[in-house]
Tab-separated table of C-alpha atoms and ligand atoms in Angstrom:
chain	number	residue	atom	x	y	z
A	16	UNK	CA	20.872	-15.424	25.548
A	17	UNK	CA	17.757	-13.470	24.498
A	18	UNK	CA	14.430	-15.290	24.753
A	19	UNK	CA	12.716	-16.277	21.531
A	20	UNK	CA	9.931	-13.710	21.078
A	21	UNK	CA	6.408	-14.939	20.562
A	22	UNK	CA	5.177	-11.706	19.011
A	23	UNK	CA	7.015	-9.491	16.504
A	24	UNK	CA	5.778	-5.964	15.878
A	25	UNK	CA	7.095	-4.648	12.548
A	26	UNK	CA	7.170	-0.898	11.991
A	27	UNK	CA	8.497	0.940	8.913
A	28	UNK	CA	9.941	4.391	9.536
A	29	UNK	CA	10.504	7.188	7.108
A	30	UNK	CA	11.619	10.358	8.876
A	31	UNK	CA	9.659	9.522	12.019
A	32	UNK	CA	12.095	10.727	14.716
A	33	UNK	CA	9.304	12.647	16.431
A	34	UNK	CA	7.149	9.544	16.920
A	35	UNK	CA	9.523	6.738	17.852
A	36	UNK	CA	9.667	7.264	21.599
A	37	UNK	CA	5.957	7.810	22.061
A	38	UNK	CA	5.255	4.755	19.934
A	39	UNK	CA	7.681	2.614	21.926
A	40	UNK	CA	6.029	3.682	25.184
A	41	UNK	CA	2.536	3.068	23.852
A	42	UNK	CA	3.528	-0.384	22.596
A	43	UNK	CA	5.068	-1.349	25.921
A	44	UNK	CA	1.945	-0.145	27.736
A	45	UNK	CA	-0.307	-2.268	25.528
A	46	UNK	CA	1.757	-5.441	25.263
A	47	UNK	CA	3.570	-5.669	28.616
A	48	UNK	CA	0.392	-6.426	30.635
A	49	UNK	CA	-0.195	-9.496	28.443
A	50	UNK	CA	2.994	-11.144	29.802
A	51	UNK	CA	4.066	-12.483	26.438
A	52	UNK	CA	7.577	-12.327	24.968
A	53	UNK	CA	7.758	-9.813	22.150
A	54	UNK	CA	10.156	-7.906	19.935
A	55	UNK	CA	9.773	-4.631	18.067
A	56	UNK	CA	11.386	-4.573	14.619
A	57	UNK	CA	11.900	-1.073	13.249
A	58	UNK	CA	12.743	-0.701	9.570
A	59	UNK	CA	14.315	2.604	8.725
A	60	UNK	CA	13.322	3.199	5.096
A	61	UNK	CA	16.204	5.529	4.190
A	62	UNK	CA	15.207	8.288	6.622
A	63	UNK	CA	17.133	11.526	6.391
A	64	UNK	CA	16.492	12.446	10.016
A	65	UNK	CA	17.702	10.824	13.244
A	66	UNK	CA	15.174	7.949	13.171
A	67	UNK	CA	17.752	5.183	13.082
A	68	UNK	CA	19.999	6.722	15.737
A	69	UNK	CA	16.950	6.804	17.997
A	70	UNK	CA	16.232	3.152	17.228
A	71	UNK	CA	19.826	2.268	18.116
A	72	UNK	CA	19.615	4.147	21.419
A	73	UNK	CA	16.294	2.481	22.251
A	74	UNK	CA	17.728	-0.896	21.363
A	75	UNK	CA	20.674	-0.437	23.708
A	76	UNK	CA	18.251	0.303	26.545
A	77	UNK	CA	15.557	-2.209	25.644
A	78	UNK	CA	16.848	-5.469	24.126
A	79	UNK	CA	13.383	-6.208	22.742
A	80	UNK	CA	13.927	-3.427	20.195
A	81	UNK	CA	15.668	-4.433	16.964
A	82	UNK	CA	16.207	-2.384	13.854
A	83	UNK	CA	17.497	-2.473	10.311
A	84	UNK	CA	18.245	0.470	8.110
A	85	UNK	CA	17.679	0.222	4.361
A	86	UNK	CA	20.280	1.705	2.017
A	87	UNK	CA	17.795	4.280	0.687
A	88	UNK	CA	14.054	5.022	0.590
A	89	UNK	CA	12.424	1.981	-1.022
A	90	UNK	CA	8.852	2.852	-0.065
A	91	UNK	CA	6.467	1.719	2.644
A	92	UNK	CA	5.496	-1.607	1.066
A	93	UNK	CA	9.065	-2.810	0.557
A	94	UNK	CA	10.066	-1.613	4.034
A	95	UNK	CA	7.180	-3.669	5.458
A	96	UNK	CA	8.437	-6.747	3.645
A	97	UNK	CA	11.996	-6.175	4.896
A	98	UNK	CA	10.689	-6.057	8.469
A	99	UNK	CA	8.552	-9.160	8.017
A	100	UNK	CA	11.608	-11.027	6.766
A	101	UNK	CA	13.496	-10.033	9.923
A	102	UNK	CA	10.711	-10.956	12.353
A	103	UNK	CA	11.325	-14.062	14.477
A	104	UNK	CA	7.972	-14.330	16.290
A	105	UNK	CA	5.178	-16.838	15.800
A	106	UNK	CA	2.804	-13.920	15.486
A	107	UNK	CA	3.658	-10.873	13.397
A	108	UNK	CA	1.929	-7.528	13.668
A	109	UNK	CA	2.629	-4.773	11.136
A	110	UNK	CA	1.754	-1.168	11.893
A	111	UNK	CA	2.586	2.485	11.101
A	112	UNK	CA	4.952	4.548	13.209
A	113	UNK	CA	2.741	7.602	13.671
A	114	UNK	CA	0.294	6.099	16.217
A	115	UNK	CA	-2.524	6.212	13.667
A	116	UNK	CA	-2.641	2.469	14.211
A	117	UNK	CA	-3.396	2.504	17.947
A	118	UNK	CA	-1.361	-0.057	19.930
A	119	UNK	CA	-4.395	-0.427	22.252
A	120	UNK	CA	-6.064	-2.471	19.499
A	121	UNK	CA	-3.288	-5.092	19.583
A	122	UNK	CA	-4.754	-7.175	22.467
A	123	UNK	CA	-8.002	-7.427	20.504
A	124	UNK	CA	-6.090	-8.583	17.423
A	125	UNK	CA	-4.176	-11.167	19.467
A	126	UNK	CA	-7.488	-12.374	20.842
A	127	UNK	CA	-8.848	-12.915	17.354
A	128	UNK	CA	-5.613	-14.716	16.466
A	129	UNK	CA	-6.003	-17.074	19.403
A	130	UNK	CA	-9.553	-17.860	18.250
A	131	UNK	CA	-7.999	-19.605	15.241
A	132	UNK	CA	-7.681	-16.868	12.636
A	133	UNK	CA	-4.449	-16.932	10.631
A	134	UNK	CA	-4.730	-13.315	9.535
A	135	UNK	CA	-6.386	-10.482	11.444
A	136	UNK	CA	-6.908	-7.414	9.251
A	137	UNK	CA	-8.085	-4.084	10.567
A	138	UNK	CA	-10.525	-1.532	9.223
A	139	UNK	CA	-10.272	2.166	9.913
A	140	UNK	CA	-13.437	3.784	11.131
A	141	UNK	CA	-12.923	7.370	9.981
A	142	UNK	CA	-12.382	9.503	13.019
A	143	UNK	CA	-10.919	12.954	13.461
A	144	UNK	CA	-7.572	11.594	12.326
A	145	UNK	CA	-8.468	11.329	8.661
A	146	UNK	CA	-8.612	14.449	6.534
A	147	UNK	CA	-11.487	14.998	4.090
A	148	UNK	CA	-9.034	14.627	1.241
A	149	UNK	CA	-7.798	11.275	2.544
A	150	UNK	CA	-11.372	10.028	3.096
A	151	UNK	CA	-12.403	11.051	-0.414
A	152	UNK	CA	-9.360	9.647	-2.226
A	153	UNK	CA	-9.460	6.455	-0.184
A	154	UNK	CA	-13.166	5.922	-0.861
A	155	UNK	CA	-12.735	6.536	-4.620
A	156	UNK	CA	-9.794	4.155	-4.721
A	157	UNK	CA	-11.602	1.278	-3.008
A	158	UNK	CA	-14.694	1.776	-5.164
A	159	UNK	CA	-12.576	1.574	-8.316
A	160	UNK	CA	-10.417	-1.354	-7.276
A	161	UNK	CA	-13.346	-3.398	-5.989
A	162	UNK	CA	-15.168	-2.800	-9.226
A	163	UNK	CA	-12.443	-3.683	-11.648
A	164	UNK	CA	-10.049	-5.981	-9.817
A	165	UNK	CA	-10.414	-9.670	-9.049
A	166	UNK	CA	-10.206	-9.139	-5.294
A	167	UNK	CA	-12.397	-7.310	-2.766
A	168	UNK	CA	-10.778	-5.044	-0.228
A	169	UNK	CA	-13.007	-3.362	2.342
A	170	UNK	CA	-12.927	0.430	2.511
A	171	UNK	CA	-10.610	1.715	5.230
A	172	UNK	CA	-8.217	-1.250	4.995
A	173	UNK	CA	-4.625	-0.601	5.964
A	174	UNK	CA	-1.434	-2.473	6.665
A	175	UNK	CA	-2.189	-2.716	10.381
A	176	UNK	CA	-2.461	-6.481	10.499
A	177	UNK	CA	-1.657	-9.632	12.426
A	178	UNK	CA	-0.443	-12.842	10.790
A	179	UNK	CA	0.596	-16.095	12.307
A	180	UNK	CA	3.789	-17.843	11.230
A	181	UNK	CA	1.957	-20.097	8.761
A	182	UNK	CA	0.405	-17.117	6.957
A	183	UNK	CA	3.626	-15.089	7.100
A	184	UNK	CA	5.737	-17.881	5.623
A	185	UNK	CA	3.237	-18.114	2.793
A	186	UNK	CA	3.213	-14.351	2.331
A	187	UNK	CA	7.006	-14.304	2.098
A	188	UNK	CA	6.799	-16.459	-1.012
A	189	UNK	CA	5.477	-13.528	-3.050
A	190	UNK	CA	8.359	-12.160	-5.077
A	191	UNK	CA	6.472	-9.197	-6.574
A	192	UNK	CA	8.188	-5.831	-6.763
A	193	UNK	CA	5.438	-3.215	-7.034
A	194	UNK	CA	3.806	-4.620	-3.984
A	195	UNK	CA	0.240	-4.038	-2.908
A	196	UNK	CA	0.287	-5.895	0.392
A	197	UNK	CA	-3.452	-5.541	1.079
A	198	UNK	CA	-4.312	-7.211	-2.201
A	199	UNK	CA	-1.726	-9.961	-1.792
A	200	UNK	CA	-3.036	-10.793	1.672
A	201	UNK	CA	-6.610	-10.869	0.418
A	202	UNK	CA	-5.568	-13.130	-2.451
A	203	UNK	CA	-3.852	-15.568	-0.054
A	204	UNK	CA	-6.968	-16.951	1.550
A	205	UNK	CA	-6.507	-18.716	4.936
A	206	UNK	CA	-8.834	-17.847	7.810
A	207	UNK	CA	-9.111	-14.071	7.927
A	208	UNK	CA	-11.083	-11.701	10.076
A	209	UNK	CA	-11.334	-7.944	10.623
A	210	UNK	CA	-11.078	-5.766	13.721
A	211	UNK	CA	-12.352	-2.173	13.577
A	212	UNK	CA	-10.476	0.733	15.082
A	213	UNK	CA	-10.883	4.464	15.198
A	214	UNK	CA	-8.036	6.283	13.523
A	215	UNK	CA	-6.584	9.126	15.605
A	216	UNK	CA	-4.659	11.993	13.989
A	217	UNK	CA	-0.949	11.501	13.315
A	218	UNK	CA	0.903	11.840	16.658
A	219	UNK	CA	3.528	14.189	15.189
A	220	UNK	CA	5.074	15.073	11.848
A	221	UNK	CA	3.508	15.038	8.400
A	222	UNK	CA	2.212	12.182	6.245
A	223	UNK	CA	4.994	10.481	4.319
A	224	UNK	CA	2.616	9.416	1.588
A	225	UNK	CA	2.905	12.243	-0.903
A	226	UNK	CA	0.227	12.573	-3.574
A	227	UNK	CA	2.659	11.033	-6.067
A	228	UNK	CA	3.287	8.022	-3.793
A	229	UNK	CA	-0.460	7.595	-3.277
A	230	UNK	CA	-1.141	7.596	-7.033
A	231	UNK	CA	1.640	5.092	-7.610
A	232	UNK	CA	0.291	2.880	-4.842
A	233	UNK	CA	-3.197	3.010	-6.376
A	234	UNK	CA	-1.850	2.120	-9.823
A	235	UNK	CA	0.127	-0.780	-8.299
A	236	UNK	CA	-3.012	-2.093	-6.634
A	237	UNK	CA	-5.082	-1.950	-9.789
A	238	UNK	CA	-2.513	-3.277	-12.244
A	239	UNK	CA	-1.463	-6.092	-9.902
A	240	UNK	CA	-4.967	-7.493	-9.689
A	241	UNK	CA	-6.717	-6.628	-12.921
A	242	UNK	CA	-6.119	-6.514	-16.643
A	243	UNK	CA	-9.414	-4.722	-17.090
A	244	UNK	CA	-7.926	-1.257	-17.773
A	245	UNK	CA	-6.285	-2.773	-20.864
A	246	UNK	CA	-9.619	-4.151	-21.957
A	247	UNK	CA	-11.341	-0.832	-21.267
A	248	UNK	CA	-8.723	0.850	-23.474
A	249	UNK	CA	-9.488	-1.492	-26.332
A	250	UNK	CA	-13.276	-1.090	-25.889
A	251	UNK	CA	-12.828	2.661	-25.946
A	252	UNK	CA	-10.731	2.378	-29.080
A	253	UNK	CA	-13.435	0.270	-30.712
A	254	UNK	CA	-16.259	2.643	-29.808
A	255	UNK	CA	-14.314	5.667	-31.014
A	256	UNK	CA	-13.469	3.814	-34.214
A	257	UNK	CA	-17.188	3.129	-34.887
A	258	UNK	CA	-18.091	6.748	-34.192
A	259	UNK	CA	-15.230	7.866	-36.433
A	260	UNK	CA	-16.442	5.588	-39.215
A	261	UNK	CA	-19.978	7.008	-39.029
A	262	UNK	CA	-18.607	10.518	-39.071
A	263	UNK	CA	-16.380	9.710	-42.046
A	264	UNK	CA	-19.394	8.453	-44.040
A	265	UNK	CA	-21.226	11.644	-43.124
A	266	UNK	CA	-18.252	13.748	-44.253
A	267	UNK	CA	-18.000	11.962	-47.622
A	268	UNK	CA	-21.752	12.392	-48.241
A	269	UNK	CA	-21.454	16.081	-47.397
A	270	UNK	CA	-18.549	16.356	-49.825
A	271	UNK	CA	-20.451	14.859	-52.745
A	272	UNK	CA	-23.571	16.891	-52.067
A	273	UNK	CA	-21.398	20.001	-52.122
A	274	UNK	CA	-22.314	21.115	-48.636
A	275	UNK	CA	-18.843	21.264	-47.174
A	276	UNK	CA	-18.044	24.195	-44.923
A	277	UNK	CA	-14.747	25.397	-43.360
A	278	UNK	CA	-15.407	23.172	-40.275
A	279	UNK	CA	-12.733	24.376	-37.844
A	280	UNK	CA	-14.645	23.289	-34.736
A	281	UNK	CA	-15.506	19.795	-35.899
A	282	UNK	CA	-11.929	19.165	-36.990
A	283	UNK	CA	-10.510	20.399	-33.735
A	284	UNK	CA	-12.939	18.377	-31.626
A	285	UNK	CA	-12.208	15.211	-33.579
A	286	UNK	CA	-8.451	15.643	-33.390
A	287	UNK	CA	-8.542	16.418	-29.668
A	288	UNK	CA	-10.797	13.518	-28.734
A	289	UNK	CA	-8.929	11.024	-30.887
A	290	UNK	CA	-5.575	12.244	-29.611
A	291	UNK	CA	-6.771	12.087	-26.010
A	292	UNK	CA	-8.100	8.561	-26.316
A	293	UNK	CA	-4.949	7.365	-28.033
A	294	UNK	CA	-2.741	8.826	-25.335
A	295	UNK	CA	-4.919	7.348	-22.604
A	296	UNK	CA	-4.719	3.924	-24.228
A	297	UNK	CA	-0.955	4.222	-24.598
A	298	UNK	CA	-0.680	5.349	-20.988
A	299	UNK	CA	-2.595	2.312	-19.761
A	300	UNK	CA	-0.414	-0.011	-21.816
A	301	UNK	CA	2.621	1.872	-20.507
A	302	UNK	CA	1.615	1.291	-16.880
A	303	UNK	CA	1.540	-2.458	-17.431
A	304	UNK	CA	4.655	-2.416	-19.574
A	305	UNK	CA	6.612	-0.530	-16.920
A	306	UNK	CA	5.665	-3.149	-14.355
A	307	UNK	CA	6.640	-6.027	-16.643
A	308	UNK	CA	9.941	-4.220	-17.273
A	309	UNK	CA	10.493	-3.816	-13.530
A	310	UNK	CA	9.740	-7.456	-12.821
A	311	UNK	CA	11.905	-8.700	-15.673
A	312	UNK	CA	15.025	-7.088	-14.243
A	313	UNK	CA	14.675	-9.195	-11.071
A	314	UNK	CA	16.744	-6.788	-9.016
A	315	UNK	CA	16.973	-7.258	-5.259
A	316	UNK	CA	13.999	-5.563	-3.589
A	317	UNK	CA	16.161	-3.652	-1.074
A	318	UNK	CA	19.570	-3.503	0.564
A	319	UNK	CA	20.288	-3.333	4.282
A	320	UNK	CA	22.903	-0.751	5.210
A	321	UNK	CA	22.943	-1.068	9.003
A	322	UNK	CA	21.527	-3.185	11.820
A	323	UNK	CA	21.235	-2.897	15.552
A	324	UNK	CA	23.374	-5.439	17.326
B	3	UDP	N1	6.679	5.025	5.254
B	3	UDP	C1	7.844	4.378	4.835
B	3	UDP	N2	8.368	4.721	3.620
B	3	UDP	C2	7.806	5.656	2.806
B	3	UDP	C3	6.598	6.290	3.236
B	3	UDP	C4	6.054	5.937	4.463
B	3	UDP	O1	8.380	3.530	5.535
B	3	UDP	O2	8.357	5.917	1.725
B	3	UDP	C5	6.102	4.654	6.575
B	3	UDP	C6	5.859	5.823	7.514
B	3	UDP	O3	7.000	6.135	8.263
B	3	UDP	C7	4.715	5.287	8.374
B	3	UDP	C8	3.939	4.405	7.406
B	3	UDP	O4	4.835	4.118	6.333
B	3	UDP	O5	5.197	4.487	9.441
B	3	UDP	C9	2.679	5.080	6.884
B	3	UDP	O6	2.972	6.359	6.393
B	3	UDP	P1	2.095	7.643	6.719
B	3	UDP	O7	1.638	7.621	8.139
B	3	UDP	O8	2.890	8.833	6.325
B	3	UDP	O9	0.885	7.445	5.718
B	3	UDP	P2	-0.633	7.926	5.916
B	3	UDP	O10	-1.062	7.501	7.305
B	3	UDP	O11	-0.630	9.394	5.751
B	3	UDP	O12	-1.358	7.191	4.840
B	4	MG	MG1	-0.181	7.837	9.042
């Protein structure tokens, strides 16, 4: 009969075969000396490589390793949720598979947890591991979201986090589909603290967050916590309408004073600007509409295709 684990480490995998063994070793090295019962829950997010076979092999050698395999790629945030739902521990730690979330920080996070914090977030101190592009896009994103959304998320936040059972059970009540875990956790309240860590480069392989996935993630974060883009669209519409009205009066006056000229440039500029603003406004509405549409279908968030025994 396996012992009930006290700590569950949840790790989503998407084509991470090159990292799994190193990660497993690093985790054992960091957690074993603490003499606490733990389990490692791998969630294979529809990998096309041998990730899940490796998890199965590891699990047969080390009974503390468990794994589920999702029926296809559902994305990092959903994979995280799937793993959190599987976790049995009183303390749950979520982290990435590429060793950019260093397991050596875990004892520090557990420490903070034992000082009475329900949620221990982490903050990435940009080290050599973060590319200039990632630093720039991440900084822009946090500036924007903190300005327009109803929550505040510190720069460098990630989903490397500890939660106790009370916080996790509350978190699992969120039924949202386009999930922005960082925002949801911030919104939850409870006693939260932050631990800093330096982010090393990816151990092996390439980032699984494509530019498209990053943009989608950013849009999820903003639309989930703010209706301000919709308001900005209507303000823009109003301002452009006023400018248009003034220009129309000007055009009519010009007409009656007989000073009309061919006016190719002014026509083109007006049509382009108006068209652009209309499309932008429609796009913003569309982003919200698509999310309402997604929610309204209430489909299951994921399916599990395989499990370790
Ligand atoms: N990931 C996932 N599904 C995806 C994309 C990523 O489960 O569709 C996992 C990935 O395997 C890793 C974590 O999410 O464990 C973070 O991804 P990555 O390291 O590629 O992101 P980055 O560090 O570049 O932001
Ligand atoms: Mg990474």
